[in-house]
CSV table of C-alpha atoms and ligand atoms in Angstrom, one decimal:
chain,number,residue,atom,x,y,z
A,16,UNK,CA,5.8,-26.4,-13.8
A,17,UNK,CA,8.1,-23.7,-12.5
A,18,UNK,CA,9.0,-23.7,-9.0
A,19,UNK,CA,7.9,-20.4,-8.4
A,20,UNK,CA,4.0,-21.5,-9.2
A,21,UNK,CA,4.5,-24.4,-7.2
A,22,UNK,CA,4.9,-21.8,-4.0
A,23,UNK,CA,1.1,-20.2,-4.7
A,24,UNK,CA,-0.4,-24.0,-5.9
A,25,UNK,CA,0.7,-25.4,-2.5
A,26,UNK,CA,-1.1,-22.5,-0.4
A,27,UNK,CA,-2.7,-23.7,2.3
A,28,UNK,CA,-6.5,-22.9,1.1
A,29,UNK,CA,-8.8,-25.4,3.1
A,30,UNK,CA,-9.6,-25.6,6.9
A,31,UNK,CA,-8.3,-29.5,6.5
A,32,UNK,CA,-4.6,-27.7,4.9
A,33,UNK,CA,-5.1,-25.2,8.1
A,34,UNK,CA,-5.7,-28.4,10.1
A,35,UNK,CA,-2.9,-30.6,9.1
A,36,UNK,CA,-0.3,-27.6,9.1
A,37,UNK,CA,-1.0,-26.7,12.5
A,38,UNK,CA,-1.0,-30.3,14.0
A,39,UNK,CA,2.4,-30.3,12.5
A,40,UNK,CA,3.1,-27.5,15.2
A,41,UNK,CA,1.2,-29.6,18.0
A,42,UNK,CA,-1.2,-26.8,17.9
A,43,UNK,CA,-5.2,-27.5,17.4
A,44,UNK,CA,-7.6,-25.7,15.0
A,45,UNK,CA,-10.4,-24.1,16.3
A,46,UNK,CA,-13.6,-25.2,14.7
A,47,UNK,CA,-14.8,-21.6,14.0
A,48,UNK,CA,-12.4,-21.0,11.5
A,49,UNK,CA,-14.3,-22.9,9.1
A,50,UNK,CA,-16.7,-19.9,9.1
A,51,UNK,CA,-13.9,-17.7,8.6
A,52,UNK,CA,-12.2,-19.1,5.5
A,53,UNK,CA,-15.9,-19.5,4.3
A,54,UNK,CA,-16.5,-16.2,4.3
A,55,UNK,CA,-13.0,-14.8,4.1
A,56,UNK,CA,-11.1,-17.0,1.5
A,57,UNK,CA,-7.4,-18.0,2.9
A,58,UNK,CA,-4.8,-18.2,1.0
A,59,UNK,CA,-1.1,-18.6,2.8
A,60,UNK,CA,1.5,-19.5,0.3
A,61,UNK,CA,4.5,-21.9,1.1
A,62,UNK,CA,6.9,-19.0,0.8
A,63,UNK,CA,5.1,-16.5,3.3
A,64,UNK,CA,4.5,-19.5,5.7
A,65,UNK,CA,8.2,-20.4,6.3
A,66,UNK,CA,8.8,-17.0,7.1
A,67,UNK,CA,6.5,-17.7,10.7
A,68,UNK,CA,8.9,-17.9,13.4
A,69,UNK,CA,6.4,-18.7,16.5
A,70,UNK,CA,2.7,-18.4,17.5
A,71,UNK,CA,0.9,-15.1,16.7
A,72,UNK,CA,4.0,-13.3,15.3
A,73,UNK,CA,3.9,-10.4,13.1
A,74,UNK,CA,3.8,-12.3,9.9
A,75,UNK,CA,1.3,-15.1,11.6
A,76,UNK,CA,-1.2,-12.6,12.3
A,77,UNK,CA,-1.3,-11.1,9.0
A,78,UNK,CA,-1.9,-14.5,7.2
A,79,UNK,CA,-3.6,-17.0,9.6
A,80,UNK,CA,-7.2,-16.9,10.0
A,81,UNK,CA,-8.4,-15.4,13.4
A,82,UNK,CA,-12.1,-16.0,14.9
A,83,UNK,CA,-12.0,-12.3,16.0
A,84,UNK,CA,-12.5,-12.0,11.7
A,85,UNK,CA,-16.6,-13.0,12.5
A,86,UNK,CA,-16.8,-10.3,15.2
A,87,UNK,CA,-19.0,-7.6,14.8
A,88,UNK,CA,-18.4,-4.2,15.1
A,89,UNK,CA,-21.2,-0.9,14.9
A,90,UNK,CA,-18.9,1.1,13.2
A,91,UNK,CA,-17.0,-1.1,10.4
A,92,UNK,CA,-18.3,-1.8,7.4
A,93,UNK,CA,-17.4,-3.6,4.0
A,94,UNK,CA,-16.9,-0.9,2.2
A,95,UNK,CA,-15.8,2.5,4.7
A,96,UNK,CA,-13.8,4.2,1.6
A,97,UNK,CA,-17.2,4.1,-0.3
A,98,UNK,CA,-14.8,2.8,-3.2
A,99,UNK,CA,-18.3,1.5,-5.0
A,100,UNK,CA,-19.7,5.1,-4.6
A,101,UNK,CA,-16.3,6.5,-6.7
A,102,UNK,CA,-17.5,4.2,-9.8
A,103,UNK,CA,-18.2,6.4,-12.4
A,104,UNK,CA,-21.6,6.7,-13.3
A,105,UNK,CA,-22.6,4.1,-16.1
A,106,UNK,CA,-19.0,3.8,-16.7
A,107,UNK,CA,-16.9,1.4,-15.8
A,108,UNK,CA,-16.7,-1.0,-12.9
A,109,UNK,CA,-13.0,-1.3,-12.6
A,110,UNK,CA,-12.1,2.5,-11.9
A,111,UNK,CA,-12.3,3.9,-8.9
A,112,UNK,CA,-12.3,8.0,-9.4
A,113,UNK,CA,-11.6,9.8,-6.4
A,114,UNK,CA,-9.1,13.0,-7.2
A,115,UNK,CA,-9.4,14.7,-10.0
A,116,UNK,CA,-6.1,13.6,-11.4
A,117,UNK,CA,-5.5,10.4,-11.3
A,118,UNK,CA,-7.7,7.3,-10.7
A,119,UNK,CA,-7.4,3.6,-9.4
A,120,UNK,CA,-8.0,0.9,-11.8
A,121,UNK,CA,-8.6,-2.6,-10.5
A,122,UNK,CA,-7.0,-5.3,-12.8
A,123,UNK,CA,-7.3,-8.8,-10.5
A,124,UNK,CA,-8.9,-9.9,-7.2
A,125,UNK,CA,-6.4,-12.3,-6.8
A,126,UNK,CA,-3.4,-11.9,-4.7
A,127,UNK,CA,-0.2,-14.4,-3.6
A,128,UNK,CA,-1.5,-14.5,0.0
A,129,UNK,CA,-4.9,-13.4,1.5
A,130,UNK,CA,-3.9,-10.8,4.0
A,131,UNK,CA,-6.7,-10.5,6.9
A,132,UNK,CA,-6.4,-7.1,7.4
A,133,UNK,CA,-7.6,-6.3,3.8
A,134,UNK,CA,-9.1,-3.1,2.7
A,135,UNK,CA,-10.9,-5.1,0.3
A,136,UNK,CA,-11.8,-7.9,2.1
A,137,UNK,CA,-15.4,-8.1,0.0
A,138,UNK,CA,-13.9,-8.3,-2.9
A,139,UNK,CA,-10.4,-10.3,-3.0
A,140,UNK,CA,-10.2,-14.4,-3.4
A,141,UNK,CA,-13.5,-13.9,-5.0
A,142,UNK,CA,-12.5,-15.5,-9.2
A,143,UNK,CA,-16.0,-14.6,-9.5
A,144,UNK,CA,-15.9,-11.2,-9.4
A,145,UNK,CA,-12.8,-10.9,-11.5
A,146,UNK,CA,-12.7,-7.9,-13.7
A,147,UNK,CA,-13.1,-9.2,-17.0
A,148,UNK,CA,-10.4,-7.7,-20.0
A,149,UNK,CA,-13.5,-6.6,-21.4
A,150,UNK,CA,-14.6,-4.4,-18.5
A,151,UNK,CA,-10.5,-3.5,-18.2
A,152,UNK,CA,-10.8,-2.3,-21.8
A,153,UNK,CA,-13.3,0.0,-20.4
A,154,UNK,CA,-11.3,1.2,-17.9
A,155,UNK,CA,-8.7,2.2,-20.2
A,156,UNK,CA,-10.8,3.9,-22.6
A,157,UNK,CA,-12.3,5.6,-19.4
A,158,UNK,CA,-9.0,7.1,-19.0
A,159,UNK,CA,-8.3,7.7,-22.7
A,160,UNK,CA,-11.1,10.4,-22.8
A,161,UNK,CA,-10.5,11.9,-20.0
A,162,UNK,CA,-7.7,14.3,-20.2
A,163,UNK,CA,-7.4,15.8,-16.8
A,164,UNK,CA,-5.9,12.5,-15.3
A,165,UNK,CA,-2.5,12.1,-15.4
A,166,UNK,CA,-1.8,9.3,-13.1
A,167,UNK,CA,-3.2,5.7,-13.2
A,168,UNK,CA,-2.9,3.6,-10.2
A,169,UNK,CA,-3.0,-0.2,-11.3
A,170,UNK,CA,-4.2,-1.8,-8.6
A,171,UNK,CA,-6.8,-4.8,-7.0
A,172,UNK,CA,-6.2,-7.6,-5.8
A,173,UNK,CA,-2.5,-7.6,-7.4
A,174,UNK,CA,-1.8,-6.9,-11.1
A,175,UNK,CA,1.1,-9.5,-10.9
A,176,UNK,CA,-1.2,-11.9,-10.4
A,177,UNK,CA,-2.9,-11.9,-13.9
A,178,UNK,CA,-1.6,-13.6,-17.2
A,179,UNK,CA,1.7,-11.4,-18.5
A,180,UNK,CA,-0.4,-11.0,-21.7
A,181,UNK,CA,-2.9,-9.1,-20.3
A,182,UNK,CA,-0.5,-7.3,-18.1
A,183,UNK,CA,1.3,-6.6,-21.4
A,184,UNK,CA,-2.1,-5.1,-23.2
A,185,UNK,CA,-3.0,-2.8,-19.9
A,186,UNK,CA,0.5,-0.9,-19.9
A,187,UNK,CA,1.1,-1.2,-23.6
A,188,UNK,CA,-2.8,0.4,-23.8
A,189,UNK,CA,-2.4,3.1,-20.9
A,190,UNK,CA,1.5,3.6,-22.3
A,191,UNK,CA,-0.5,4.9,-25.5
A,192,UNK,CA,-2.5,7.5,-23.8
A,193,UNK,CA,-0.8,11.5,-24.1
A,194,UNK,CA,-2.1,12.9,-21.4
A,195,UNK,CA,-0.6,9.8,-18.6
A,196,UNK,CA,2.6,11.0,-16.9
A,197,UNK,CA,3.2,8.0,-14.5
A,198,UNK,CA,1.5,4.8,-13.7
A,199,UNK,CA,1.9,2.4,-10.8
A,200,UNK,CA,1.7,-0.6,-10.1
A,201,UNK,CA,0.4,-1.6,-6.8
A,202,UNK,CA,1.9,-5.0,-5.7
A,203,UNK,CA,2.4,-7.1,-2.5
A,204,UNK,CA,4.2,-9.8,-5.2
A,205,UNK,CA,7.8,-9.0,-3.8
A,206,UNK,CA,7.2,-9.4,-0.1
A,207,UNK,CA,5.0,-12.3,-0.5
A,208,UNK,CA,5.6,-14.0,-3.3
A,209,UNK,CA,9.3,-12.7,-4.4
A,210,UNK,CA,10.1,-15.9,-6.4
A,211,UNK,CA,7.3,-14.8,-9.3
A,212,UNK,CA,9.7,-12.0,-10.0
A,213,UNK,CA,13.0,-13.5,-9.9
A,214,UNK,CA,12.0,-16.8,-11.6
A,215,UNK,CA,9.0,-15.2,-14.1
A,216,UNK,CA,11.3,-14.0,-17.0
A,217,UNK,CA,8.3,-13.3,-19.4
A,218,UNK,CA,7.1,-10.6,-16.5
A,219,UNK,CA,10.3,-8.7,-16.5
A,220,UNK,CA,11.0,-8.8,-20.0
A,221,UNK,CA,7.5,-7.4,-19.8
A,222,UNK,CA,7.8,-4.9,-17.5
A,223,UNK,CA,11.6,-4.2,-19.1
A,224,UNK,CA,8.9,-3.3,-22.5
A,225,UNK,CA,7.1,-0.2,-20.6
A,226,UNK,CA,9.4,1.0,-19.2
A,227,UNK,CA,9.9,4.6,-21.0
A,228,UNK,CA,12.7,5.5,-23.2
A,229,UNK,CA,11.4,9.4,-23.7
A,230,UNK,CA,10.2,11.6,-20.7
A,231,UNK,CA,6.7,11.9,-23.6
A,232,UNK,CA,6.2,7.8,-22.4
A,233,UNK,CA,4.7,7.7,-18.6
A,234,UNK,CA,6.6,6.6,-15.8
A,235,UNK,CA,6.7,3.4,-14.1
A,236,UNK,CA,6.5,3.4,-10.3
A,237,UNK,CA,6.1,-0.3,-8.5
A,238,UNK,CA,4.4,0.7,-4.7
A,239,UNK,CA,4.7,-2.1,-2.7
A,240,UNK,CA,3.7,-3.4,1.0
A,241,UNK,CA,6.0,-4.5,3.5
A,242,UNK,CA,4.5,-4.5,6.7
A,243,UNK,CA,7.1,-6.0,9.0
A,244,UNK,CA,11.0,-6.6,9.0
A,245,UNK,CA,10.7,-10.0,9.0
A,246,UNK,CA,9.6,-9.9,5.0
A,247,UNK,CA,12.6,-8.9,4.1
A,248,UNK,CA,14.7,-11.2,3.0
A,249,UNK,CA,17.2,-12.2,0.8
A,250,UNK,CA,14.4,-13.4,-1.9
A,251,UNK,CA,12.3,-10.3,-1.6
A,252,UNK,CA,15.7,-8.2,-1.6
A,253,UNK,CA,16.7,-10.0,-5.2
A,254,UNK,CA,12.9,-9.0,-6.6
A,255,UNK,CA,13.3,-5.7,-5.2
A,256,UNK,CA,16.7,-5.4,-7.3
A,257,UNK,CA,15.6,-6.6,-10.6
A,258,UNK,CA,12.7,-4.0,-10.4
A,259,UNK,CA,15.4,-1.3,-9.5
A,260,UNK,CA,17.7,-2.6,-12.4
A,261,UNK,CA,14.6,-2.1,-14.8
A,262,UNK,CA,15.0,1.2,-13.4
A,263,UNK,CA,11.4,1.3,-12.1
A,264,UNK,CA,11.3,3.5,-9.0
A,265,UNK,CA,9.9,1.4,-5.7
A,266,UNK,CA,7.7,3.1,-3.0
A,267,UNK,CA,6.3,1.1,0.0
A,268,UNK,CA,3.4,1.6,1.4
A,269,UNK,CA,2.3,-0.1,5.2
A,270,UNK,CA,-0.8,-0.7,6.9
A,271,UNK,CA,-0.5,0.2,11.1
A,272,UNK,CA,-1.4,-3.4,12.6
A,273,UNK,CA,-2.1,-4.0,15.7
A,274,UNK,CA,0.5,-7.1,17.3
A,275,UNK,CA,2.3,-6.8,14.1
A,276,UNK,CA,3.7,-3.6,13.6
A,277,UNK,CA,2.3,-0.7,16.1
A,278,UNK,CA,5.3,-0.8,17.9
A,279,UNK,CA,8.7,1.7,17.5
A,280,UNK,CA,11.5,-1.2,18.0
A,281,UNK,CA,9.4,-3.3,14.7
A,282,UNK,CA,8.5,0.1,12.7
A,283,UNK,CA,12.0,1.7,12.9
A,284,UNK,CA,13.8,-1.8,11.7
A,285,UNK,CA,10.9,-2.3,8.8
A,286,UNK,CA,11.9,1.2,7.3
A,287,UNK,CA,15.6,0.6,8.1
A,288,UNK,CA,15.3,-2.5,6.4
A,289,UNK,CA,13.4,-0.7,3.2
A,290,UNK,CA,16.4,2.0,3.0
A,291,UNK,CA,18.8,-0.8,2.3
A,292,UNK,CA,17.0,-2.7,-0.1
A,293,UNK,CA,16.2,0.6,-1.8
A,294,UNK,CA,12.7,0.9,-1.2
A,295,UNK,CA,11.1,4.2,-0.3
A,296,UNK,CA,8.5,4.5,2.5
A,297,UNK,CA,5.7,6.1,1.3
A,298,UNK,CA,2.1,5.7,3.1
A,299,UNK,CA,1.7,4.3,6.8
A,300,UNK,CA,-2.1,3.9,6.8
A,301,UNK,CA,-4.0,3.7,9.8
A,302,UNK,CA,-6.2,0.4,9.4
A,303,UNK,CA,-9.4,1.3,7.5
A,304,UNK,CA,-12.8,0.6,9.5
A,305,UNK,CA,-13.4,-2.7,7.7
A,306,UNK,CA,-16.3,-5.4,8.9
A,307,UNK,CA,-13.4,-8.4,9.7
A,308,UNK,CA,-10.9,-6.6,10.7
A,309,UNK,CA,-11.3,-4.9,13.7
A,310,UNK,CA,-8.7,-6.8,15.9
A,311,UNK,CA,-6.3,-5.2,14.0
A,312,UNK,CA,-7.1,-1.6,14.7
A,313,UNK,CA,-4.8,0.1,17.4
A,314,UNK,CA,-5.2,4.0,18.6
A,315,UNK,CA,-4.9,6.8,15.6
A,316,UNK,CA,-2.4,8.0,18.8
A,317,UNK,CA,-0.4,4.8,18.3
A,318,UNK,CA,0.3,5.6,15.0
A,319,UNK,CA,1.4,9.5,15.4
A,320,UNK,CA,3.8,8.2,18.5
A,321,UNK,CA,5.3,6.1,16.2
A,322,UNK,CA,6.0,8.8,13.6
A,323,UNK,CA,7.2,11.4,16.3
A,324,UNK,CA,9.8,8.8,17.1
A,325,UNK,CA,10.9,8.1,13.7
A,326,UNK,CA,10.9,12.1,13.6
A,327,UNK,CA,14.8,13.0,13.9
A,328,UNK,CA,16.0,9.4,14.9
A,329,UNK,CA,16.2,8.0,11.5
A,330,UNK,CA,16.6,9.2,7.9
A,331,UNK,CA,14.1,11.5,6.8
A,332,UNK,CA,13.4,9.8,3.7
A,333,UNK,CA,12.7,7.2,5.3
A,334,UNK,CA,9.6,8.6,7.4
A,335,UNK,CA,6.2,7.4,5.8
A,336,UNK,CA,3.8,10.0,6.0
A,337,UNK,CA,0.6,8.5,8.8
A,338,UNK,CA,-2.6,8.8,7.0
A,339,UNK,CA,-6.1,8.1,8.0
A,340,UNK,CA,-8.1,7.1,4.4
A,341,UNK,CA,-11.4,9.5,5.6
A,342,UNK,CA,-14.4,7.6,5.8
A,343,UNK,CA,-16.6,7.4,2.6
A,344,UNK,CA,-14.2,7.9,0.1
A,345,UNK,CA,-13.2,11.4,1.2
A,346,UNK,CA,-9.4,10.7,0.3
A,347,UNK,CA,-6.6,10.1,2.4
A,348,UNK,CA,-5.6,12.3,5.3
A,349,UNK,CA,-2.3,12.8,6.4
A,350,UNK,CA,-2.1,13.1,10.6
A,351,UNK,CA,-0.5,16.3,12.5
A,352,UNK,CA,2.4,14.8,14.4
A,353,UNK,CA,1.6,17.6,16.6
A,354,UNK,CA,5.4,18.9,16.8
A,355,UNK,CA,4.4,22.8,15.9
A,356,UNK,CA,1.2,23.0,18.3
A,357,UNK,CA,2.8,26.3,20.0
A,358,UNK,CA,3.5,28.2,16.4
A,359,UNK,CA,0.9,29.7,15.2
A,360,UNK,CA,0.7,31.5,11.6
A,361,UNK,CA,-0.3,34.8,13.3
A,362,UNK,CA,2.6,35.0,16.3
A,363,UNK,CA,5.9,35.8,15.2
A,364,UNK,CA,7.1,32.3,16.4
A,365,UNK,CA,6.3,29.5,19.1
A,366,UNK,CA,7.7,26.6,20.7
A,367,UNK,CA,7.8,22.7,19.8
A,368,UNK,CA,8.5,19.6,21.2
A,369,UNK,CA,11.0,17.4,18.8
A,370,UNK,CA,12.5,13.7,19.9
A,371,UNK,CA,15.9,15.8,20.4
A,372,UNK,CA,14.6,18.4,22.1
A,373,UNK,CA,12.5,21.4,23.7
A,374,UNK,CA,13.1,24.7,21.9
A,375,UNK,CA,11.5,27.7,20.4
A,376,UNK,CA,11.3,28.8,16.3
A,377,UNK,CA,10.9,32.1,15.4
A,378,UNK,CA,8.9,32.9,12.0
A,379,UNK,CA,10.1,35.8,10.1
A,380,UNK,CA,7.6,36.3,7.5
A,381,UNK,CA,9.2,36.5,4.2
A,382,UNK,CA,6.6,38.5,2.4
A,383,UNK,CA,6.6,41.1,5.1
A,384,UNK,CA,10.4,41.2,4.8
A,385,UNK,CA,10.3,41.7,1.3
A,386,UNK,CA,8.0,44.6,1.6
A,387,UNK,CA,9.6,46.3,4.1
A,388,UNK,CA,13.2,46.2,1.8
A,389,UNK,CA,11.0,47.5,-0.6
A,390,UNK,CA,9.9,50.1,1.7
A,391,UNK,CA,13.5,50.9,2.6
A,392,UNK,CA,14.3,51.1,-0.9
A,393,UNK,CA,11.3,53.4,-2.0
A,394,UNK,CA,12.4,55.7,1.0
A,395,UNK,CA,16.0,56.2,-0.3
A,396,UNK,CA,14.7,57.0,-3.7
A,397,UNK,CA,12.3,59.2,-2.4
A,398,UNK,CA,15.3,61.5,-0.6
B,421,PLP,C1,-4.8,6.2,-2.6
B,421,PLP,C2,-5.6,6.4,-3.8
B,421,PLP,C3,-5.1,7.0,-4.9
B,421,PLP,C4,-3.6,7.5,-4.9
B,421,PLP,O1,-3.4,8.6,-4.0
B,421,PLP,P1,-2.0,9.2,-3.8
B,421,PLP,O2,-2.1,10.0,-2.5
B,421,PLP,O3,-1.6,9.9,-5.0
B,421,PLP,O4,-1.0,8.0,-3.6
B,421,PLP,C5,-5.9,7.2,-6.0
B,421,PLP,N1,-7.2,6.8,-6.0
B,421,PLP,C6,-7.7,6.2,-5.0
B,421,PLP,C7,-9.1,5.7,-5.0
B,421,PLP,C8,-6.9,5.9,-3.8
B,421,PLP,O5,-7.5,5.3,-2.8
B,422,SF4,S1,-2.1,-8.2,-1.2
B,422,SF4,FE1,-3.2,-6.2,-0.9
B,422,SF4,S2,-5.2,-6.5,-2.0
B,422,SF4,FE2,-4.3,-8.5,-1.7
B,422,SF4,S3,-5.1,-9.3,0.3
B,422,SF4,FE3,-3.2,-8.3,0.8
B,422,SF4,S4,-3.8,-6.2,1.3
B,422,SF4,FE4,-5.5,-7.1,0.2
């Protein structure tokens, strides 16, 4: 057995695991959390554990089963994104068809470490409802006839988490397709579980297989989720660089979390961190409106704060764009910062508010400066 698959076999899965570990810490279990991990599998793998520095930190809260998981809000439910309702039709159960372009298809329901802040909390841990290759075949014959998308977001669960052979098939399949100019793979494997990549030979020489050699094959993007500086590490910093060296481009995408992450000081070292390991921030999400999570939802206000700060203090690639996911599968949102409230399309100009600074913009149309050159210009050859 390879060490790495040692890390995920000794998860703590079982109340009696959650038990024993935390009377290791002199801390007791609280009966409830039986319910929890019944109805909310756990899963905390060895790796992700060690990275807990105290009590209800920011890596804590994302993996250890909380009570507040059996508390019931009016206005969450299991599914807010209505993924279910963005099934096709009769077709098949693994895509998810949203925008017109490009659609999500679900490969796993498995991941290295049950976060319990999941979007798809009524699905994931669940072997049951794994998508079979058989339905996966589906998927990829879904996209095969149709030629307006162009983008295929591999997703779950976490792709990483199913046999390389099958991974193998789905890109080798999908690589096929003419009309695909990038796919992705969305992956929490290198922050929690960074030793599959750096041990797993067989998945890079995999991955090392798809990516293209002509601008005619599709891309390969990796989107991961780091949610807090603490995941980075020097593991999940030598995963991250063996998917750059394949030359796979890395986006990061992270979910705003109440006591884990809604806070300036945390967000500002997280995409710090990112910048230097060569991952690009992509999406901060405000926390979907799922039954289980609730605990975890801060103010959308929380989240635009945050932004404006990041606003001219840090990098600007390195400012993830806030996004509410609108209820019911109306697609993602991105927030209004609210800088430019004072310019208006219709005034020549306003004021804003920046983290540097109070000042005014002026707007000088460009189309009506083009005209009126033109004007100029007609008027001269008219003399
Ligand atoms: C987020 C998402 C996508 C990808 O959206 P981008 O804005 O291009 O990253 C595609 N399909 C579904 C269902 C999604 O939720
Ligand atoms: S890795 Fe992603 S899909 Fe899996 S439990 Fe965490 S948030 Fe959910």
């Amino acid at each position: 057995m390879m060490a790495y698959k040692e890390i995920v076999r000794n998860a703590l899965r079982t109340f009696e695991d959650l038990e024993k570990w935390l009377a290791g810490r002199k801390a007791k279990v609280d009966p409830r959390l039986k319910d929890v991990i019944a109805k909310y599998p756990m899963r905390v793998n060895t790796y992700y554990l060690g990275l807990i520095e105290k009590i209800n930190d920011g890596i804590w809260k994302q993996a250890i089963p909380d009570v507040e998981e059996l508390a019931y809000y009016m206005d969450l439910s299991e599914d807010p994104l209505d993924e279910e309702g963005d099934i096709p039709l009769g077709g098949p159960r693994t895509i998810i068809h949203r925008y017109p372009d490009r659609v999500l298809l679900s490969v796993s329901n498995e991941c290295a470490m049950y976060c319990r802040f999941c979007t798809r909390k009524r699905k994931v841990g669940d072997d049951q409802k794994n998508p079979s290759m058989e339905d996966i075949r589906k998927g990829i014959e879904y996209v095969a006839s149709h030629e307006d998308i162009r983008d295929v977001l591999i997703s779950g669960g976490d792709p990483l988490l199913i046999p390389t052979h099958r991974l193998d098939e789905i890109l080798g399949k999908l690589k096929e397709i003419e009309h695909l100019g990038i796919l992705r793979i969305g992956t929490r494997v290198p922050c929690t579980w960074p030793q599959k990549i750096i041990e797993d030979k067989e998945l890079i020489d995999v991955l090392k297989k798809h990516t293209p050699k002509t601008i005619k094959e599709p891309q390969i993007y990796i989107n991961t989720h780091f949610n807090h500086p603490n995941e980075i590490t020097k593991e999940s910093y030598q995963a991250v660089k063996i998917l750059r060296e394949l030359g796979i481009p890395l986006g990061n995408q992270t979910v705003l979390l109440k006591g884990v992450n809604d806070d300036m000081d945390v967000m500002r070292s997280l995409v710090h961190g990112l910048g230097s390991m060569g991952v690009r921030p992509y999406y901060l999400y405000y926390a979907d409106l799922v039954q289980g999570t609730g605990h975890f939802r801060t103010e959308v206000y929380k989240g635009k704060e945050i932004c404006r700060s990041l606003c001219g203090n840090t990098t600007g690639f390195l400012r993830p764009v806030y996004v509410i996911d609108a209820h019911g599968g109306r697609g993602k949102v991105p927030v209004d910062l609210g800088f430019s409230d004072g310019i208006s399309e219709d005034k020549k100009g306003g004021t804003f508010t920046s983290p540097i600074g109070l000042g005014k913009v002026y707007v000088n149309d460009p189309i009506e400066r083009i005209e009126g050159k033109r004007k100029k210009e007609r008027g001269r050859l008219q003399k």
